mmCIF file of C-alpha atoms in Angstrom:
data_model
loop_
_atom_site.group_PDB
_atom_site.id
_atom_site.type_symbol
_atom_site.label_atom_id
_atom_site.label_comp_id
_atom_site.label_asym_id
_atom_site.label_seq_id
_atom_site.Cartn_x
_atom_site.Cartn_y
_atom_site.Cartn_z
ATOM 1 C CA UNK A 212 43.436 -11.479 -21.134
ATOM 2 C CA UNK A 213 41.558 -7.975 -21.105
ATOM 3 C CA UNK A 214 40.191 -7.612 -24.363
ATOM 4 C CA UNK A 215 39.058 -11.481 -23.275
ATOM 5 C CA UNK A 216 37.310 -9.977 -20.427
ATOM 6 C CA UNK A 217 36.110 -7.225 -22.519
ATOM 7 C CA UNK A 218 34.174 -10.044 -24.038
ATOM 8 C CA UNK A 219 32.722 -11.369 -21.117
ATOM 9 C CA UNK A 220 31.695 -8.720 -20.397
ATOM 10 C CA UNK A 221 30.062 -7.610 -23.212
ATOM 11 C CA UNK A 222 28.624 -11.040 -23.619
ATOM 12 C CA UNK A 223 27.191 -10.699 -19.908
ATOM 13 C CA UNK A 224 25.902 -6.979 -19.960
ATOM 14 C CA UNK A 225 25.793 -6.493 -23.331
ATOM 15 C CA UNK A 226 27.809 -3.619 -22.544
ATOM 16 C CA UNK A 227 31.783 -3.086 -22.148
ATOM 17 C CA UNK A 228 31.443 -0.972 -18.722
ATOM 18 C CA UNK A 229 29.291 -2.291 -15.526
ATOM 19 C CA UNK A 230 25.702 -1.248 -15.644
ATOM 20 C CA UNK A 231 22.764 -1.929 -13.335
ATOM 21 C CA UNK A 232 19.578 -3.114 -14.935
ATOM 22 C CA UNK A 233 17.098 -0.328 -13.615
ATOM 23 C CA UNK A 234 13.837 -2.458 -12.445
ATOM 24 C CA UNK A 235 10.862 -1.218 -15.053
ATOM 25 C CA UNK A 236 7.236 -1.391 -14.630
ATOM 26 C CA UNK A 237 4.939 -1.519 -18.095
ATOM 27 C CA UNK A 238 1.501 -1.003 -18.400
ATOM 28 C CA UNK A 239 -1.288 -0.054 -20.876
ATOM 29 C CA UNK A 240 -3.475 2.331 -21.147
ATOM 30 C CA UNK A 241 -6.238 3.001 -24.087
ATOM 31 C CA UNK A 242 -4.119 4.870 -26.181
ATOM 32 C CA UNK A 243 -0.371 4.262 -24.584
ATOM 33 C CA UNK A 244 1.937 1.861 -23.577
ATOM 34 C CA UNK A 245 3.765 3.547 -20.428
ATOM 35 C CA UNK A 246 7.134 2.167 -19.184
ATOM 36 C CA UNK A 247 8.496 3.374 -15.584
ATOM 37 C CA UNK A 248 12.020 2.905 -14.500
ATOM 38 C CA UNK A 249 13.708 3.412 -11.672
ATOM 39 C CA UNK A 250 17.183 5.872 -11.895
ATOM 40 C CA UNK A 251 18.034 7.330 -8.653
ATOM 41 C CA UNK A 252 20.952 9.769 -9.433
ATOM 42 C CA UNK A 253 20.362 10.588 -12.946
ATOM 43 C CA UNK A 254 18.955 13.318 -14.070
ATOM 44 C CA UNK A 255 17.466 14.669 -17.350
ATOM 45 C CA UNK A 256 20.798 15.640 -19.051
ATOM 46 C CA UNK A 257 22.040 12.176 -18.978
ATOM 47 C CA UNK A 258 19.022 9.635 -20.061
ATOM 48 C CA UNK A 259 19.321 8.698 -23.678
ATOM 49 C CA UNK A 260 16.897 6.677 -25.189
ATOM 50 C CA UNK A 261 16.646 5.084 -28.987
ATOM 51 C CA UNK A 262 14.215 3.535 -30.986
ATOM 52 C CA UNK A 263 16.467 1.641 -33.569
ATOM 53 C CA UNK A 264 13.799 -0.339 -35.946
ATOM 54 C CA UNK A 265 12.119 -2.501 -32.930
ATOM 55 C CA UNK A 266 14.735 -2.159 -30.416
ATOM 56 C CA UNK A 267 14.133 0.570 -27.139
ATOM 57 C CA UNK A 268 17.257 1.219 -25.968
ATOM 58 C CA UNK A 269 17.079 3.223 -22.425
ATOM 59 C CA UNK A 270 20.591 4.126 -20.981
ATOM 60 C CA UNK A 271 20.999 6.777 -17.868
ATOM 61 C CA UNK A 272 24.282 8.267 -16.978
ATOM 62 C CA UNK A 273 24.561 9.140 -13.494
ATOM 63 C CA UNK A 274 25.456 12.612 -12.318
ATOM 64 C CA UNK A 275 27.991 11.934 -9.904
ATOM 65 C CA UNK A 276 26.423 14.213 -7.155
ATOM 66 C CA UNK A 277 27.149 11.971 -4.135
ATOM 67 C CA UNK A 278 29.882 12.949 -2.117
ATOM 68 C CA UNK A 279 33.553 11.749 -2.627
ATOM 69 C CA UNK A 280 33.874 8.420 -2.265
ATOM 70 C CA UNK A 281 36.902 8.784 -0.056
ATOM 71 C CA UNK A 282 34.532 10.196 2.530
ATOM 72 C CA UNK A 283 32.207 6.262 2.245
ATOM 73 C CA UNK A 284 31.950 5.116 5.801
ATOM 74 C CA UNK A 285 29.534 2.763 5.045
ATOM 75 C CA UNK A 286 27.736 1.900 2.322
ATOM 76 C CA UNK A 287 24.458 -0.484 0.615
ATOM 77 C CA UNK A 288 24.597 0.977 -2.890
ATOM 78 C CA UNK A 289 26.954 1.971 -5.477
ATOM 79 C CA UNK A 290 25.338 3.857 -8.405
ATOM 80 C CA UNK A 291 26.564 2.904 -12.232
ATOM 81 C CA UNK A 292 25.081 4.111 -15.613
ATOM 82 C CA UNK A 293 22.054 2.420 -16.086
ATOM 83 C CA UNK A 294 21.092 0.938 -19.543
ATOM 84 C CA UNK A 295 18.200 -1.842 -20.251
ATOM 85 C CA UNK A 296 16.945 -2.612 -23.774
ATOM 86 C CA UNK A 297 13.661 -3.929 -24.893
ATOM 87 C CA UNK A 298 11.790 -5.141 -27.739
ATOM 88 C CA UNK A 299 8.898 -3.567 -28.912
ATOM 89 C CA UNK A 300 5.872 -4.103 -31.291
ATOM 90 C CA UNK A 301 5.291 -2.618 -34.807
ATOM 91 C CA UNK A 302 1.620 -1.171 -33.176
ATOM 92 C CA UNK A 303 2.959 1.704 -31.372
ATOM 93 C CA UNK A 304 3.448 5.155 -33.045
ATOM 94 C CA UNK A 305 6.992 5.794 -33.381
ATOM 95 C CA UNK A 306 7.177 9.551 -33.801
ATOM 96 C CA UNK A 307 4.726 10.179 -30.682
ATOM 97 C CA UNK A 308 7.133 8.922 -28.501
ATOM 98 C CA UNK A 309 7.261 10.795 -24.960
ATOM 99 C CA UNK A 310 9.453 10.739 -22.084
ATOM 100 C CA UNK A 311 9.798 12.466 -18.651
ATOM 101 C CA UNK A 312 11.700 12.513 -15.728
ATOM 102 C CA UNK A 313 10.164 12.925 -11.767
ATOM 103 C CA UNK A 314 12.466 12.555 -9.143
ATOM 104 C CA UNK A 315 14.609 9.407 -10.276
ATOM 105 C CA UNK A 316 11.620 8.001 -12.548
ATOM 106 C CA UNK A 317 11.948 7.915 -16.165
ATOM 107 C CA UNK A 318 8.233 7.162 -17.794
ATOM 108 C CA UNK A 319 7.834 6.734 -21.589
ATOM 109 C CA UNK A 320 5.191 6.839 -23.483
ATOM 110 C CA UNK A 321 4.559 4.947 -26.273
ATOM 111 C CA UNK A 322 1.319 5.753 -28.138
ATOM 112 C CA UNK A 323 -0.615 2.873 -30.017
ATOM 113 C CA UNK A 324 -0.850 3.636 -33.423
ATOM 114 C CA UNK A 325 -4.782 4.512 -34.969
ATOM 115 C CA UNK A 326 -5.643 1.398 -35.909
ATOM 116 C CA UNK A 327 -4.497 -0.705 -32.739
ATOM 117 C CA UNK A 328 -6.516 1.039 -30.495
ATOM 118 C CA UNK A 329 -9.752 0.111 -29.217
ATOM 119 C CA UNK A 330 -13.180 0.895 -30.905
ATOM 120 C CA UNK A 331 -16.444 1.102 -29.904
ATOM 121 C CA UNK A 332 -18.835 -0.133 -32.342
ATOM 122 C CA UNK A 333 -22.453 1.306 -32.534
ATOM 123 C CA UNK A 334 -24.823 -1.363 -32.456
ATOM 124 C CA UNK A 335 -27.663 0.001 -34.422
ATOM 125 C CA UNK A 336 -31.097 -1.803 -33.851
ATOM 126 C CA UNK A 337 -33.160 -2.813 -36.839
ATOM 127 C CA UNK A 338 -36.687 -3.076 -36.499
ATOM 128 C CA UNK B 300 1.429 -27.953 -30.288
ATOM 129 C CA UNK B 301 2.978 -30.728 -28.293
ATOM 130 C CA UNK B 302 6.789 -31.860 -28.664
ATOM 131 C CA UNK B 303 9.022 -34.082 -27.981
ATOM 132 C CA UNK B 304 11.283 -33.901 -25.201
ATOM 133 C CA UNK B 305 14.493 -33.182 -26.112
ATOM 134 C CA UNK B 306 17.499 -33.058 -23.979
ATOM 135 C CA UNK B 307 19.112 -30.267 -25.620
ATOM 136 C CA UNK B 308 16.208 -28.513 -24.797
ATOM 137 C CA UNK B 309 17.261 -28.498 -20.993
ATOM 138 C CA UNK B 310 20.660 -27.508 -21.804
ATOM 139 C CA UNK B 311 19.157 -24.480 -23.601
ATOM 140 C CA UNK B 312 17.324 -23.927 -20.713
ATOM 141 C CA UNK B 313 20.006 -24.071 -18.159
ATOM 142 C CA UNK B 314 22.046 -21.744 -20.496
ATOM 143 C CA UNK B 315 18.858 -19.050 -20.661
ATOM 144 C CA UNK B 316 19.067 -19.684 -16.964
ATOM 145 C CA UNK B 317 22.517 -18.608 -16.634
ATOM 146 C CA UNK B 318 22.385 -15.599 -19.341
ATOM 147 C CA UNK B 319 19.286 -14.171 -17.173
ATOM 148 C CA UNK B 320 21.555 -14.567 -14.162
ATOM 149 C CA UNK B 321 23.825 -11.981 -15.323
ATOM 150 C CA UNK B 322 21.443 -9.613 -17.499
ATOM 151 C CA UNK B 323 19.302 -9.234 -14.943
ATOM 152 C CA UNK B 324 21.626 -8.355 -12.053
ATOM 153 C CA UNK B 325 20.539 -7.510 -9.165
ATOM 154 C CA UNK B 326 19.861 -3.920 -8.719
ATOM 155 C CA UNK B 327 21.567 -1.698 -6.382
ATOM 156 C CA UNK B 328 22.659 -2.924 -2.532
ATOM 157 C CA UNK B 329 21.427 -6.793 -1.923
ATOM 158 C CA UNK B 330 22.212 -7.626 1.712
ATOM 159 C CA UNK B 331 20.429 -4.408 2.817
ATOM 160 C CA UNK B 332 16.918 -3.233 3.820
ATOM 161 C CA UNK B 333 15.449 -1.274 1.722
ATOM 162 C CA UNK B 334 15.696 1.783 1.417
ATOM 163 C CA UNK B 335 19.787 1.793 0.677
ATOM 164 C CA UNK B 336 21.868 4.131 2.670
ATOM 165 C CA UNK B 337 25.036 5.523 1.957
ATOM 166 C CA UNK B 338 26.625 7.365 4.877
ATOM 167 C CA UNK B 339 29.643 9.945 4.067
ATOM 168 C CA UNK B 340 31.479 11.638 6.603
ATOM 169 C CA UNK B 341 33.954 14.736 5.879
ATOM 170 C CA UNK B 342 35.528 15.979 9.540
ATOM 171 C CA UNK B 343 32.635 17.038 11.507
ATOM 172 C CA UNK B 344 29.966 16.622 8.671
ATOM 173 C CA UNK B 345 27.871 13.823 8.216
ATOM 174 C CA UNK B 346 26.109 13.111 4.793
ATOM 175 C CA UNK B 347 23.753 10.541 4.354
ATOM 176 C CA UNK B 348 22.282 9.560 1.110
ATOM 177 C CA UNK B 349 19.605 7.711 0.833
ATOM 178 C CA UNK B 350 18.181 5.739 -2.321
ATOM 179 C CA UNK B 351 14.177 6.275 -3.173
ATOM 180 C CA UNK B 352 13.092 7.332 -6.528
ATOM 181 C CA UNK B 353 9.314 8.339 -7.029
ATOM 182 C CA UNK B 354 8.976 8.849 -2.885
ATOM 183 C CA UNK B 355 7.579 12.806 -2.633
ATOM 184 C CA UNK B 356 9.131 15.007 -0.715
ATOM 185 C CA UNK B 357 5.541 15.209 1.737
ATOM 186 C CA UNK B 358 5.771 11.853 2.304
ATOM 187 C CA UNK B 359 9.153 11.462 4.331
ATOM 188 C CA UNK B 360 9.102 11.749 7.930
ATOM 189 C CA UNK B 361 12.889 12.158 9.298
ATOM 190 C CA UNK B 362 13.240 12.074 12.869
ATOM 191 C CA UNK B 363 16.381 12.623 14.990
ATOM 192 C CA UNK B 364 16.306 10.288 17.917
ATOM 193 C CA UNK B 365 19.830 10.802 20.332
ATOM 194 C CA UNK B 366 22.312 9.626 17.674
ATOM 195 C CA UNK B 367 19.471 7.815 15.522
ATOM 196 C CA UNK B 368 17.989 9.139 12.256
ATOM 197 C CA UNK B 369 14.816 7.272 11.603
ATOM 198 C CA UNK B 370 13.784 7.095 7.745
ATOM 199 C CA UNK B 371 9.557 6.898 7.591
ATOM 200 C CA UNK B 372 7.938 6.932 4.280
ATOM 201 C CA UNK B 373 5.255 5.557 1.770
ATOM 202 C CA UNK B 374 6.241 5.167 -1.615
ATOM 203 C CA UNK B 375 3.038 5.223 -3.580
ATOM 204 C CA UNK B 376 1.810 3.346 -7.148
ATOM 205 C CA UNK B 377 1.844 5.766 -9.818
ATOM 206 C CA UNK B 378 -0.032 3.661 -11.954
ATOM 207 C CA UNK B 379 -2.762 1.822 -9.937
ATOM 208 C CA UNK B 380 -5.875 -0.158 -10.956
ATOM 209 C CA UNK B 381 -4.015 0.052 -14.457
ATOM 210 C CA UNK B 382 -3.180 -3.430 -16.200
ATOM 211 C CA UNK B 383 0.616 -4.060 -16.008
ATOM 212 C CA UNK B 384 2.674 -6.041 -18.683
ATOM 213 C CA UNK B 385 5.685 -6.314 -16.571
ATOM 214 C CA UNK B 386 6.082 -5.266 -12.843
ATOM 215 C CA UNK B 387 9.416 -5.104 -11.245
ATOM 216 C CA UNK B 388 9.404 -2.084 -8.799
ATOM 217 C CA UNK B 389 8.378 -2.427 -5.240
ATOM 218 C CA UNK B 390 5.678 0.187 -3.652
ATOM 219 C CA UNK B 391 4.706 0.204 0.409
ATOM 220 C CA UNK B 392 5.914 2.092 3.152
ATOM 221 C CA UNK B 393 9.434 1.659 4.678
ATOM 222 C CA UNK B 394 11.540 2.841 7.325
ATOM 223 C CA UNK B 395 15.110 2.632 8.150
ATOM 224 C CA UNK B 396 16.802 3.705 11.207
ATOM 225 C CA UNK B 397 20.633 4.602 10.716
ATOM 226 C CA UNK B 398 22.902 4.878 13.552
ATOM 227 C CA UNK B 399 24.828 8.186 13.218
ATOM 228 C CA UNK B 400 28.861 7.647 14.389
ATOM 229 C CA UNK B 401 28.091 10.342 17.245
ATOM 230 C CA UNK B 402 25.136 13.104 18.396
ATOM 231 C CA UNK B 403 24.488 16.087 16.005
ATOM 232 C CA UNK B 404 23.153 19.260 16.347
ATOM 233 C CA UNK B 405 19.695 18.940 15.862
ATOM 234 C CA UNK B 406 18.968 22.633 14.521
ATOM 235 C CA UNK B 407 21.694 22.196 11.738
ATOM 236 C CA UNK B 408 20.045 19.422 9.375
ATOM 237 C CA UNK B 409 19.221 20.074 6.087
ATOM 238 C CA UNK B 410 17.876 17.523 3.885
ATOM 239 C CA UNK B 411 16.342 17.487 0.164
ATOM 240 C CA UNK B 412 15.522 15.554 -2.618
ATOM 241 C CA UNK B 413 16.664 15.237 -5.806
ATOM 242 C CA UNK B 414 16.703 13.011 -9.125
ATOM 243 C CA UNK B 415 15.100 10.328 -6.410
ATOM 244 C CA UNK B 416 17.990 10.011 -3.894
ATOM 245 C CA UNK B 417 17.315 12.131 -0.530
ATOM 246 C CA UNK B 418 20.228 13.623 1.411
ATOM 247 C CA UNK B 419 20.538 14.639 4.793
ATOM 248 C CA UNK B 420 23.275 16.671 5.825
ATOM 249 C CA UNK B 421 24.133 16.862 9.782
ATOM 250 C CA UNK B 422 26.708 18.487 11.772
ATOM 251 C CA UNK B 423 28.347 17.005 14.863
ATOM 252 C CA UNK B 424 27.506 18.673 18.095
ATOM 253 C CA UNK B 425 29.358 20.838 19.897
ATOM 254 C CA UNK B 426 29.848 19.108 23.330
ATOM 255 C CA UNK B 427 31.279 15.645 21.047
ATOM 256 C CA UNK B 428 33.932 17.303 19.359
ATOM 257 C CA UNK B 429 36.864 16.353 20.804
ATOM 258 C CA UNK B 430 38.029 18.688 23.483
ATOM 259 C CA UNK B 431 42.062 19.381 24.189
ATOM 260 C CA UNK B 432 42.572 19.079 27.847
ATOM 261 C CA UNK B 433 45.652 21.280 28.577
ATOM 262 C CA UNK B 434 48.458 20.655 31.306
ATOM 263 C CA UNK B 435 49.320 22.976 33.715
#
């Protein structure tokens, strides 16, 4: 019946152990691609993130620096690891890879590889 | 390209439908205003903790009203006029009032930010601690 729910569970989360799905914003600049995600409670020590041939893994492991949760008197969240997992394209630069951490925000950067980004072309007039 | 319609097609659908339910859960608190507040108390200490990644420091007004803490901030875009791909996180200004379980003593709060969760830490005051009457 466990190792059943194991599978469930896995299945579900793609993970044995509950997770939350941090929200992520993605956007594009010239040369980057910059994810944002939200994890409140975790701090530098405990993101990990992988680039396994297209697939961005981003998992957070929370601190634990709230108080004991004996002490709860009333509560709206309950913080887990955090782990999300995204596909990504062949154009970015793998070894220029970049991440940061401000006050609960993880941003990557993912640079566009030489040839994907844009070009200006000189228009030269012929008289 | 046009297809056919295909029934299994729905059923595929309905099953992406129920996959996304569960990947994408729900994040954090759900019946709950944002910001989310947790609210610990220890004896005569009162710690409240109180979800909000990317919100500065500057940009949170606490105010003690009687037995009220009142949460005002702005949480700003740290990407504007930029084209998104994907956009899940909220950004606005928000406030939250949270009803303390008795008065505290207004000169011992201490509250700071870190890794995007804010804590306040208050003390109960003096004159509600609970006072032994004796018998003569």
């Amino acid at each position: 019946m466990n190792a059943e729910l194991t599978k469930i569970k896995k299945d579900a989360y793609n993970n044995e152990e509950y997770v939350l799905v941090p929200p992520v914003d993605i956007y594009e600049t010239e040369n980057d691609f910059v994810v944002k995600a939200e994890m409140p409670g975790v701090n530098k020590d405990g993101v990990n993130i992988t680039l396994d041939n297209n697939e961005l893994e981003i998992i957070g492991k929370i601190n634990g620096n709230l108080p004991d949760e004996k002490n709860l008197k009333y509560s709206e969240f309950n913080l887990y690891n955090y782990h999300r997992k995204f596909n990504v394209a062949d154009t970015i630069d793998r070894n220029a890879l970049k991440a940061g951490l401000d006050n609960g925000i993880l941003t990557l950067t993912l640079p566009k590889k030489e040839e994907v980004k844009p070009k200006k072309i000189e228009v030269k007039v012929e008289n | 390209m046009f297809t056919t319609y295909d029934l299994l097609d729905d059923v595929a659908d309905l099953r992406n439908w129920f996959d996304g339910f569960f990947n994408e859960r729900p994040y954090l608190g759900r019946r709950a205003d944002y910001p989310y507040v947790n609210l610990y108390e220890n004896n005569d200490d009162i710690h409240v903790a109180v979800i909000a990644p990317g919100v500065k420091a500057e940009d949170i007004n606490l105010q003690l009203i009687n037995n009220r803490l009142t949460i005002d901030t702005e949480k700003k875009s740290d990407y504007l006029d930029k084209p998104y791909i994907r956009k899940e996180r909220n950004f606005g200004a928000f406030k939250k009032v949270v009803e303390l379980p008795y008065r505290v003593d207004p000169n011992k709060i201490e509250a700071s930010m870190k890794d995007g969760i804010l804590t306040v830490k208050l003390t109960r005051a003096e004159e509600t601690k609970p006072k032994k009457i004796e018998i003569h």
